[in-house]
Amino acid sequence: MIQPRRNHWAVLAVMLVGALFFASTELTTRLLGAHATTFERISTLEREEEALDKTLLQTAFLLYTSFDPLHAHLAELRQVSDALLADHKLDRSAFAEVHAALLDYRALVDEKEGRILRFGTLNALIKNAVSHIAALGSRYTASYGSDHSPYLRHMAQATASVFRISRGFDLDPLETLRESYDALAALPLPEAAEQAKLIQTFMVHVRLFIDTYPQYQESFETLRALPSEAALERVRSAFLAAAAERARQIRYITLALGLLFLACVVLVLLVLKRLDTSHRALTLLHGRFTQAAHSDRLTHVRNRFAFEQAVAEAPADAVLLLFNIDRFGAINDLYGHTSGDQLLKQVAAILSAHFAARPDYRLYRLGSDQFGLFCSPLQEPLEQVADALRAKVEGQRLHLKGHAVAITITLGMSRAAPWLEHADLALKAAKRAGLKQLEYRPELGEESEVAHNLARLEAVQCALDEGRVVPWFQPILDLRHDRVSAYECLLRVVDADGAVALMPGELLPLAERGRLRGPLTQVMLERSFEAFAQSDLDFHLNLSAHDLGDPQVEEHLDALLARYPGSGARLVLELRAGEQEGQWGALEGFITRMRLHGVRIAIDDFGGDHASLVQLLRLPVDTLKIDGALIRDIDRNPDAQALVESLVQLVSRIAIRHTCAEFVHSAEVLETVRRLGVDYAQGFYIGKPAPEIGKAAFTTENREGAENG
Amino acid sequence: MPLRALFCLLTLLLLTTTTHAMSPVAPIPLHPSYDAQRAALGLLLFSDRRLDADGDRACADCHRLDQAASGGAQDGLHGHGPVAGVNAPSLFNSRHNFRRFWNGRAQDLRGLIRQSWRGQSAQAIDALLTEDPTYRTRFATLYPGQTPGLPEVIDALAEFIDALTTPNARFDRWLRGELTLTEQEQLGYQRFKQLGCISCHNGINIGGNSYQYQGAVVPMQQQSLGADRFALTGDPFDHNRYRVPSLRNVALTAPYLHDGSVTDLRALLYLHAYHNIGFQLTPDEVESLVAFLDSLTGERPAVLDAR
């Protein structure tokens, strides 16, 4: 995953390089502008230099001319070269040579001006001399042309020489001119004053010409030879070289920056690509997290978190059906936790499939074995939905490690927020009351239940203290001899009048939590032994897993067996099928010790629970009490008949001697179990529990009841 | 006569090749460029004796404005060596001279004034400019944002001197084709050229653009007074070599020559022609030359009338 900071750096780098790139472009443009200006100035110098030379030639050639153009050109040369020298752009080391050449040139300009001025002085002298020689010659010819004196000849020769020298720039005829001059000087002056003055003036100018011309010519040649143009050429070439070097540097810099810029663009593209990749990965991950956060890992239905979200958005008319699997802990214990998980998965799968096409029903797993069906909007009557749900779950055979298992569920329902809390209360209330389902009502509130529990605990404690915890006795019919041969001792809390105050179903779990179970069992044992001390009837006592785990109970049993000799042979201890799982070894030891006293062992509620048959049948058990769930409608249910029949046959083949049918509530049921070969029968049809032995006489009255003994 | 014929031909050739020239003199521009207000302020300063340390001389006391800002032999206020007795040259049209002073030792006018300043100290100038109400207001207007001082004074003076030009001389107007010179004047100009005066006195200022010898043909017995080029360069070539003075307004600028030794124009012409071109002029020639030189007197500079 890319760190955001690195992306920032990448973007910063790109911006920096971009800025550098544009800055360098701008710089290059400016530099080129400066170079163009400099080059233009150098060109101006060259032009002016050329113009100066031309003007100079003109000045040398023309008799009447102005010196002003010379000064104009010189001023331009000074000004432009000073501007170049002042240009700080040429002050850098790269242009050091240009600067040096410019300084040389500038010095040459000053020197040239000096020489031009010197030449100008000599030029004026020479021009005047030449002009006057010609003019005087002309005047002489006009005045004295008829005179064939040697003057005219020498003057003409001198004039010719001056012409040759001045126009030919040639010093050779100077000697001839001297000769003419000397010849003139050697002649006596004519007597005519005007003529003599003319000749003298002529000679003064020739003399001046002879004396000045060599200087004049030398001055002109020195001026021409002045290396100002070469110096300017050096300036130009040095500048071109420096500028070319500069341009090369700029090209490299621009190239490098361009490449850097491209690299940065590539970098950004990479960053973008990686960002895109990580974005997609994150999106995917986010999707998975969302799904994981909202769904249960085991069953893949929505989880508690999803439920809370759904609740937050749910309309007020939503309905929650909360249910859990009855005796799920026992299933876990019997088949192992993996199997329990399998069971949950199967239940979830069944319901998911069932409600897949109904978006208004949403299934959630809200606890270990607790599911919720959240309905919004509710389109059918709530009872109908609950029945459908129950039918779907309970109607399925679930498969655990090759065993087909049928499960039941208990439902708690709520039509209003807070749905879960209310439905949970209703569910607990339903469990407590042994109901299949219950809809929340305000009086099921937590406070009332706690108070209720406390009140009942207090009542039990009070009953214990006041000796109102008593065994009631329910007859067990020996079907082979058709007589009541035994009674099952059932715990009852009675009021002062001896009427039942509390039923054990709601009492015992409470007692276990309130640590009252031990005292209750002790009372039951003592009272039951005492009741049957003088009887020859068998008596059945129930021991719970809690009791079996309590060493005091066995000690107490031993004491009672010792106190009432012979009672051991009549005592049948009923252990609830399924409660003993996980402690087979301890149980086996307990049974073995009890059997030494002649005590018989019965397995209670066999077939209704998920007791592990194999383990059970290994125990040295005497009687198997078949669960009421199998017996209740056995007269009309052929499956139950087949099951019980095979159970009876099975038992006859192993060490278990007897079977006993519970919940026999009618004559038809009694006849059915009798026909199926069950040894004993127990139930309301035979006799309800009663506070005294024998009081509950065998009755043929068909009754219904929830008591299964 | 073959000899004469040849001589005539040669003479003709020489003259045709050398006299056929472009106009060697240019007229003074009609509208010189300068800052009129600063120049007007410069005129005040130019005439103000308070600028002098002794308080007894203004610029205008030597460069007399009624004499084309020239003034005869002076005691060398712009000291550069022993220049006492040097003739103060005309400042009129001096912006068109290629150099200043007789030996051309200065070129930049402002630099010249600054270097040769012999007036009040900078502090005294500051005080003067603060105390004088006219200066205070005019400097504040013309040099806004600056505390006026010597540099501003020099600037205004320089602007004034640059403004001293004399356009519309008769000769200039003739050059521009605006009028016809008298025969005498035309004759003078022809002689001016024929005699070779034009060799040194040419260009816009009819002089002022080269260094030439005084006594080029016949040496003069004259002290250079340290005003010649030799005093500046030490080069023997420069003995008696001076910046050629302008002939503009020459009728107004007597006395003449670097030492102001000649007060009359005609006398100057006789003397100058003899020593510098080797001719003894005839009165007829002098008169025509004077007529020509008179035509070089231009209009009074406009700046002098701007107050």
mmCIF file of C-alpha atoms in Angstrom, chain B:
data_model
loop_
_atom_site.group_PDB
_atom_site.id
_atom_site.type_symbol
_atom_site.label_atom_id
_atom_site.label_comp_id
_atom_site.label_asym_id
_atom_site.label_seq_id
_atom_site.Cartn_x
_atom_site.Cartn_y
_atom_site.Cartn_z
ATOM 1 C CA MET B 1 52.462 75.732 -76.385
ATOM 2 C CA PRO B 2 52.460 72.223 -75.029
ATOM 3 C CA LEU B 3 53.880 73.121 -71.613
ATOM 4 C CA ARG B 4 51.226 75.691 -70.900
ATOM 5 C CA ALA B 5 48.507 73.476 -72.150
ATOM 6 C CA LEU B 6 49.656 70.682 -69.886
ATOM 7 C CA PHE B 7 49.910 73.062 -66.923
ATOM 8 C CA CYS B 8 46.425 74.365 -67.521
ATOM 9 C CA LEU B 9 45.046 70.866 -67.794
ATOM 10 C CA LEU B 10 46.754 69.788 -64.578
ATOM 11 C CA THR B 11 45.490 72.820 -62.728
ATOM 12 C CA LEU B 12 41.986 72.204 -64.000
ATOM 13 C CA LEU B 13 42.157 68.579 -62.968
ATOM 14 C CA LEU B 14 43.354 69.397 -59.473
ATOM 15 C CA LEU B 15 40.672 72.002 -59.006
ATOM 16 C CA THR B 16 37.808 69.918 -60.344
ATOM 17 C CA THR B 17 38.701 66.937 -58.269
ATOM 18 C CA THR B 18 39.075 68.958 -55.095
ATOM 19 C CA THR B 19 36.440 71.680 -55.313
ATOM 20 C CA HIS B 20 33.607 69.421 -56.188
ATOM 21 C CA ALA B 21 32.385 68.822 -52.648
ATOM 22 C CA MET B 22 29.179 68.346 -50.697
ATOM 23 C CA SER B 23 28.039 71.257 -48.570
ATOM 24 C CA PRO B 24 30.567 71.452 -45.767
ATOM 25 C CA VAL B 25 28.356 73.616 -43.536
ATOM 26 C CA ALA B 26 25.031 72.636 -41.958
ATOM 27 C CA PRO B 27 22.450 74.991 -40.421
ATOM 28 C CA ILE B 28 21.720 75.150 -36.686
ATOM 29 C CA PRO B 29 18.535 73.147 -35.886
ATOM 30 C CA LEU B 30 15.515 75.403 -35.496
ATOM 31 C CA HIS B 31 14.162 73.628 -32.432
ATOM 32 C CA PRO B 32 16.895 72.464 -30.124
ATOM 33 C CA SER B 33 15.776 69.893 -27.571
ATOM 34 C CA TYR B 34 16.012 71.030 -23.974
ATOM 35 C CA ASP B 35 13.879 71.350 -20.841
ATOM 36 C CA ALA B 36 12.623 74.934 -21.109
ATOM 37 C CA GLN B 37 11.814 75.332 -17.407
ATOM 38 C CA ARG B 38 15.062 73.911 -16.145
ATOM 39 C CA ALA B 39 16.916 76.003 -18.728
ATOM 40 C CA ALA B 40 15.055 79.097 -17.507
ATOM 41 C CA LEU B 41 16.071 78.241 -13.952
ATOM 42 C CA GLY B 42 19.604 77.759 -15.283
ATOM 43 C CA LEU B 43 19.502 81.312 -16.640
ATOM 44 C CA LEU B 44 18.762 82.611 -13.113
ATOM 45 C CA LEU B 45 21.653 80.631 -11.711
ATOM 46 C CA PHE B 46 23.925 81.642 -14.583
ATOM 47 C CA SER B 47 23.415 85.258 -13.642
ATOM 48 C CA ASP B 48 23.464 84.853 -9.855
ATOM 49 C CA ARG B 49 26.611 86.079 -8.149
ATOM 50 C CA ARG B 50 25.620 84.416 -4.892
ATOM 51 C CA LEU B 51 26.871 81.174 -6.393
ATOM 52 C CA ASP B 52 30.398 82.553 -6.293
ATOM 53 C CA ALA B 53 32.404 81.922 -3.156
ATOM 54 C CA ASP B 54 33.470 85.571 -3.124
ATOM 55 C CA GLY B 55 30.107 86.739 -4.264
ATOM 56 C CA ASP B 56 31.501 89.077 -6.917
ATOM 57 C CA ARG B 57 31.134 87.059 -10.138
ATOM 58 C CA ALA B 58 28.368 85.223 -11.887
ATOM 59 C CA CYS B 59 28.888 82.933 -14.889
ATOM 60 C CA ALA B 60 27.366 85.706 -16.986
ATOM 61 C CA ASP B 61 30.098 88.144 -15.890
ATOM 62 C CA CYS B 62 32.666 86.299 -18.031
ATOM 63 C CA HIS B 63 30.355 84.619 -20.515
ATOM 64 C CA ARG B 64 28.530 87.810 -21.346
ATOM 65 C CA LEU B 65 25.159 87.050 -22.743
ATOM 66 C CA ASP B 66 25.246 90.134 -24.973
ATOM 67 C CA GLN B 67 28.498 88.830 -26.493
ATOM 68 C CA ALA B 68 27.279 85.347 -27.355
ATOM 69 C CA ALA B 69 28.356 84.251 -23.872
ATOM 70 C CA SER B 70 32.000 85.054 -24.524
ATOM 71 C CA GLY B 71 34.018 87.506 -22.572
ATOM 72 C CA GLY B 72 37.672 88.172 -23.386
ATOM 73 C CA ALA B 73 40.759 87.306 -21.386
ATOM 74 C CA GLN B 74 39.883 86.011 -17.959
ATOM 75 C CA ASP B 75 41.719 84.946 -14.864
ATOM 76 C CA GLY B 76 41.089 81.262 -15.298
ATOM 77 C CA LEU B 77 38.143 80.497 -13.083
ATOM 78 C CA HIS B 78 37.820 76.988 -14.609
ATOM 79 C CA GLY B 79 41.395 76.356 -13.561
ATOM 80 C CA HIS B 80 43.235 73.544 -15.235
ATOM 81 C CA GLY B 81 46.825 74.588 -15.093
ATOM 82 C CA PRO B 82 48.003 78.140 -15.737
ATOM 83 C CA VAL B 83 45.173 79.507 -17.819
ATOM 84 C CA ALA B 84 45.132 83.095 -16.615
ATOM 85 C CA GLY B 85 44.533 85.453 -19.488
ATOM 86 C CA VAL B 86 42.726 82.931 -21.620
ATOM 87 C CA ASN B 87 39.871 84.295 -23.694
ATOM 88 C CA ALA B 88 36.496 83.032 -22.474
ATOM 89 C CA PRO B 89 35.014 81.280 -25.506
ATOM 90 C CA SER B 90 31.425 81.714 -26.585
ATOM 91 C CA LEU B 91 28.968 79.279 -25.073
ATOM 92 C CA PHE B 92 26.428 79.872 -27.807
ATOM 93 C CA ASN B 93 25.938 76.727 -29.870
ATOM 94 C CA SER B 94 28.609 75.094 -27.747
ATOM 95 C CA ARG B 95 26.513 71.905 -27.617
ATOM 96 C CA HIS B 96 27.564 71.389 -31.241
ATOM 97 C CA ASN B 97 31.297 71.608 -30.447
ATOM 98 C CA PHE B 98 33.001 68.229 -30.291
ATOM 99 C CA ARG B 99 35.043 69.337 -27.300
ATOM 100 C CA ARG B 100 35.049 72.206 -24.857
ATOM 101 C CA PHE B 101 37.851 74.647 -23.910
ATOM 102 C CA TRP B 102 40.527 75.831 -26.279
ATOM 103 C CA ASN B 103 42.433 72.596 -25.957
ATOM 104 C CA GLY B 104 39.327 70.436 -25.905
ATOM 105 C CA ARG B 105 40.041 69.059 -22.499
ATOM 106 C CA ALA B 106 36.388 68.422 -21.693
ATOM 107 C CA GLN B 107 33.547 66.836 -23.533
ATOM 108 C CA ASP B 108 30.632 66.260 -21.109
ATOM 109 C CA LEU B 109 29.143 69.591 -20.036
ATOM 110 C CA ARG B 110 27.824 68.486 -16.626
ATOM 111 C CA GLY B 111 31.094 66.736 -15.834
ATOM 112 C CA LEU B 112 32.952 69.855 -16.859
ATOM 113 C CA ILE B 113 30.952 72.130 -14.566
ATOM 114 C CA ARG B 114 31.244 69.678 -11.691
ATOM 115 C CA GLN B 115 34.984 69.192 -12.046
ATOM 116 C CA SER B 116 35.787 72.825 -12.595
ATOM 117 C CA TRP B 117 33.309 74.180 -10.045
ATOM 118 C CA ARG B 118 34.881 77.085 -8.229
ATOM 119 C CA GLY B 119 31.723 78.507 -6.761
ATOM 120 C CA GLN B 120 30.141 78.127 -3.342
ATOM 121 C CA SER B 121 30.538 74.984 -1.316
ATOM 122 C CA ALA B 122 27.823 72.376 -1.519
ATOM 123 C CA GLN B 123 26.562 73.363 1.974
ATOM 124 C CA ALA B 124 26.398 77.027 1.026
ATOM 125 C CA ILE B 125 24.509 76.120 -2.145
ATOM 126 C CA ASP B 126 22.065 74.052 -0.075
ATOM 127 C CA ALA B 127 21.502 76.961 2.247
ATOM 128 C CA LEU B 128 21.015 79.375 -0.671
ATOM 129 C CA LEU B 129 18.461 77.108 -2.310
ATOM 130 C CA THR B 130 16.564 76.802 0.974
ATOM 131 C CA GLU B 131 16.640 80.506 1.809
ATOM 132 C CA ASP B 132 15.795 81.961 -1.572
ATOM 133 C CA PRO B 133 12.014 81.665 -2.082
ATOM 134 C CA THR B 134 12.267 81.667 -5.873
ATOM 135 C CA TYR B 135 14.812 78.865 -5.915
ATOM 136 C CA ARG B 136 12.895 76.988 -3.222
ATOM 137 C CA THR B 137 9.668 76.887 -5.211
ATOM 138 C CA ARG B 138 11.226 76.405 -8.654
ATOM 139 C CA PHE B 139 13.568 73.612 -7.581
ATOM 140 C CA ALA B 140 10.719 71.930 -5.704
ATOM 141 C CA THR B 141 8.628 72.036 -8.877
ATOM 142 C CA LEU B 142 11.334 71.030 -11.328
ATOM 143 C CA TYR B 143 13.139 68.426 -9.193
ATOM 144 C CA PRO B 144 10.286 66.862 -7.230
ATOM 145 C CA GLY B 145 11.192 64.378 -4.531
ATOM 146 C CA GLN B 146 14.763 65.571 -4.292
ATOM 147 C CA THR B 147 16.436 67.899 -1.867
ATOM 148 C CA PRO B 148 17.975 70.416 -4.247
ATOM 149 C CA GLY B 149 21.712 70.865 -4.055
ATOM 150 C CA LEU B 150 24.775 71.339 -6.220
ATOM 151 C CA PRO B 151 23.942 68.481 -8.640
ATOM 152 C CA GLU B 152 20.570 70.080 -9.424
ATOM 153 C CA VAL B 153 22.205 73.486 -9.817
ATOM 154 C CA ILE B 154 24.703 72.004 -12.274
ATOM 155 C CA ASP B 155 21.906 70.224 -14.118
ATOM 156 C CA ALA B 156 19.933 73.437 -14.534
ATOM 157 C CA LEU B 157 23.056 75.344 -15.650
ATOM 158 C CA ALA B 158 23.915 72.658 -18.188
ATOM 159 C CA GLU B 159 20.345 72.641 -19.478
ATOM 160 C CA PHE B 160 20.607 76.423 -19.918
ATOM 161 C CA ILE B 161 23.952 76.271 -21.733
ATOM 162 C CA ASP B 162 22.596 73.568 -24.031
ATOM 163 C CA ALA B 163 19.653 75.827 -24.774
ATOM 164 C CA LEU B 164 21.917 78.615 -25.966
ATOM 165 C CA THR B 165 21.634 78.051 -29.706
ATOM 166 C CA THR B 166 21.264 80.684 -32.397
ATOM 167 C CA PRO B 167 19.264 79.392 -35.324
ATOM 168 C CA ASN B 168 18.131 81.321 -38.373
ATOM 169 C CA ALA B 169 21.373 83.078 -39.214
ATOM 170 C CA ARG B 170 21.093 84.595 -42.720
ATOM 171 C CA PHE B 171 23.594 82.093 -43.932
ATOM 172 C CA ASP B 172 21.585 79.181 -42.466
ATOM 173 C CA ARG B 173 18.438 80.464 -44.048
ATOM 174 C CA TRP B 174 20.318 80.718 -47.341
ATOM 175 C CA LEU B 175 21.463 77.119 -46.889
ATOM 176 C CA ARG B 176 17.831 76.174 -46.432
ATOM 177 C CA GLY B 177 16.905 78.120 -49.511
ATOM 178 C CA GLU B 178 14.835 80.676 -47.611
ATOM 179 C CA LEU B 179 16.631 83.775 -48.849
ATOM 180 C CA THR B 180 19.362 84.908 -51.186
ATOM 181 C CA LEU B 181 22.616 86.198 -49.796
ATOM 182 C CA THR B 182 23.929 89.510 -50.998
ATOM 183 C CA GLU B 183 26.573 89.342 -53.689
ATOM 184 C CA GLN B 184 29.127 90.477 -51.167
ATOM 185 C CA GLU B 185 28.136 87.722 -48.777
ATOM 186 C CA GLN B 186 28.198 85.109 -51.519
ATOM 187 C CA LEU B 187 31.552 86.341 -52.651
ATOM 188 C CA GLY B 188 32.769 86.116 -49.080
ATOM 189 C CA TYR B 189 31.636 82.498 -48.844
ATOM 190 C CA GLN B 190 33.318 81.654 -52.139
ATOM 191 C CA ARG B 191 36.552 83.212 -50.900
ATOM 192 C CA PHE B 192 36.104 81.446 -47.568
ATOM 193 C CA LYS B 193 36.220 78.215 -49.458
ATOM 194 C CA GLN B 194 38.825 79.163 -52.029
ATOM 195 C CA LEU B 195 41.211 80.454 -49.407
ATOM 196 C CA GLY B 196 40.891 77.185 -47.562
ATOM 197 C CA CYS B 197 39.300 78.605 -44.408
ATOM 198 C CA ILE B 198 36.701 75.908 -44.844
ATOM 199 C CA SER B 199 39.362 73.221 -44.309
ATOM 200 C CA CYS B 200 39.230 73.979 -40.590
ATOM 201 C CA HIS B 201 36.000 75.945 -40.215
ATOM 202 C CA ASN B 202 33.371 73.520 -41.369
ATOM 203 C CA GLY B 203 30.439 71.554 -40.052
ATOM 204 C CA ILE B 204 27.419 72.810 -38.213
ATOM 205 C CA ASN B 205 29.410 75.221 -36.071
ATOM 206 C CA ILE B 206 31.790 76.289 -38.866
ATOM 207 C CA GLY B 207 34.618 75.192 -36.627
ATOM 208 C CA GLY B 208 34.611 73.554 -33.259
ATOM 209 C CA ASN B 209 35.142 70.062 -34.669
ATOM 210 C CA SER B 210 38.921 69.652 -35.007
ATOM 211 C CA TYR B 211 42.294 70.674 -33.601
ATOM 212 C CA GLN B 212 44.450 72.852 -35.804
ATOM 213 C CA TYR B 213 47.620 74.888 -35.607
ATOM 214 C CA GLN B 214 47.655 78.539 -34.910
ATOM 215 C CA GLY B 215 50.313 79.777 -37.397
ATOM 216 C CA ALA B 216 50.140 76.694 -39.546
ATOM 217 C CA VAL B 217 51.941 78.308 -42.458
ATOM 218 C CA VAL B 218 53.785 81.201 -40.877
ATOM 219 C CA PRO B 219 54.493 80.713 -37.144
ATOM 220 C CA MET B 220 53.180 83.376 -34.751
ATOM 221 C CA GLN B 221 55.060 84.952 -31.891
ATOM 222 C CA GLN B 222 52.325 84.262 -29.337
ATOM 223 C CA GLN B 223 52.139 82.732 -25.866
ATOM 224 C CA SER B 224 50.021 79.645 -25.653
ATOM 225 C CA LEU B 225 49.121 80.497 -22.025
ATOM 226 C CA GLY B 226 48.822 76.732 -21.418
ATOM 227 C CA ALA B 227 45.667 76.754 -23.482
ATOM 228 C CA ASP B 228 47.036 74.670 -26.345
ATOM 229 C CA ARG B 229 46.958 70.930 -26.756
ATOM 230 C CA PHE B 230 50.624 70.644 -25.786
ATOM 231 C CA ALA B 231 49.801 71.754 -22.252
ATOM 232 C CA LEU B 232 47.461 68.801 -22.103
ATOM 233 C CA THR B 233 49.394 66.054 -23.923
ATOM 234 C CA GLY B 234 53.047 67.094 -23.866
ATOM 235 C CA ASP B 235 53.250 65.905 -27.468
ATOM 236 C CA PRO B 236 55.526 68.268 -29.525
ATOM 237 C CA PHE B 237 53.036 67.774 -32.355
ATOM 238 C CA ASP B 238 50.557 69.699 -30.211
ATOM 239 C CA HIS B 239 52.484 72.932 -29.818
ATOM 240 C CA ASN B 240 50.097 75.762 -30.704
ATOM 241 C CA ARG B 241 47.403 73.287 -31.640
ATOM 242 C CA TYR B 242 43.960 74.414 -30.475
ATOM 243 C CA ARG B 243 40.362 73.435 -30.847
ATOM 244 C CA VAL B 244 39.156 75.460 -33.814
ATOM 245 C CA PRO B 245 36.626 77.998 -32.510
ATOM 246 C CA SER B 246 33.199 78.228 -34.051
ATOM 247 C CA LEU B 247 32.644 81.155 -36.368
ATOM 248 C CA ARG B 248 28.998 81.372 -35.496
ATOM 249 C CA ASN B 249 28.173 84.850 -34.118
ATOM 250 C CA VAL B 250 31.820 85.748 -34.655
ATOM 251 C CA ALA B 251 30.799 89.382 -35.137
ATOM 252 C CA LEU B 252 29.703 89.427 -31.471
ATOM 253 C CA THR B 253 32.533 87.596 -29.792
ATOM 254 C CA ALA B 254 35.460 90.024 -29.886
ATOM 255 C CA PRO B 255 38.126 89.928 -28.635
ATOM 256 C CA TYR B 256 39.495 87.033 -30.641
ATOM 257 C CA LEU B 257 42.037 84.241 -30.407
ATOM 258 C CA HIS B 258 42.815 82.210 -27.304
ATOM 259 C CA ASP B 259 44.470 85.133 -25.602
ATOM 260 C CA GLY B 260 41.914 87.689 -26.722
ATOM 261 C CA SER B 261 44.755 89.643 -28.287
ATOM 262 C CA VAL B 262 42.863 90.804 -31.364
ATOM 263 C CA THR B 263 39.829 92.962 -30.855
ATOM 264 C CA ASP B 264 38.924 93.815 -34.436
ATOM 265 C CA LEU B 265 37.494 91.299 -36.884
ATOM 266 C CA ARG B 266 39.183 92.771 -39.940
ATOM 267 C CA ALA B 267 42.535 92.882 -38.187
ATOM 268 C CA LEU B 268 41.967 89.285 -37.207
ATOM 269 C CA LEU B 269 41.323 88.299 -40.811
ATOM 270 C CA TYR B 270 44.526 89.899 -42.046
ATOM 271 C CA LEU B 271 46.576 88.321 -39.298
ATOM 272 C CA HIS B 272 44.924 84.925 -39.399
ATOM 273 C CA ALA B 273 45.101 84.601 -43.205
ATOM 274 C CA TYR B 274 48.740 85.429 -43.277
ATOM 275 C CA HIS B 275 49.786 82.995 -40.579
ATOM 276 C CA ASN B 276 47.437 80.136 -41.320
ATOM 277 C CA ILE B 277 47.086 80.147 -45.080
ATOM 278 C CA GLY B 278 50.089 82.189 -46.077
ATOM 279 C CA PHE B 279 48.141 84.921 -47.837
ATOM 280 C CA GLN B 280 48.112 88.622 -47.400
ATOM 281 C CA LEU B 281 44.455 89.470 -47.959
ATOM 282 C CA THR B 282 43.373 92.455 -49.935
ATOM 283 C CA PRO B 283 40.865 94.886 -48.360
ATOM 284 C CA ASP B 284 38.402 93.774 -50.981
ATOM 285 C CA GLU B 285 38.780 90.162 -49.873
ATOM 286 C CA VAL B 286 38.468 91.138 -46.197
ATOM 287 C CA GLU B 287 35.277 93.066 -46.787
ATOM 288 C CA SER B 288 33.630 90.193 -48.551
ATOM 289 C CA LEU B 289 34.761 87.792 -45.857
ATOM 290 C CA VAL B 290 33.385 90.114 -43.159
ATOM 291 C CA ALA B 291 30.101 90.269 -45.026
ATOM 292 C CA PHE B 292 29.977 86.490 -45.064
ATOM 293 C CA LEU B 293 30.936 86.230 -41.382
ATOM 294 C CA ASP B 294 28.246 88.732 -40.450
ATOM 295 C CA SER B 295 25.701 86.465 -42.075
ATOM 296 C CA LEU B 296 26.599 83.833 -39.477
ATOM 297 C CA THR B 297 25.058 85.826 -36.636
ATOM 298 C CA GLY B 298 21.902 84.014 -35.584
ATOM 299 C CA GLU B 299 18.848 84.800 -33.544
ATOM 300 C CA ARG B 300 19.124 85.576 -29.890
ATOM 301 C CA PRO B 301 18.574 82.248 -28.019
ATOM 302 C CA ALA B 302 14.909 81.917 -27.006
ATOM 303 C CA VAL B 303 15.848 80.826 -23.503
ATOM 304 C CA LEU B 304 17.249 84.255 -22.712
ATOM 305 C CA ASP B 305 13.800 85.730 -22.994
ATOM 306 C CA ALA B 306 12.114 83.105 -20.852
ATOM 307 C CA ARG B 307 11.911 84.455 -17.383
#
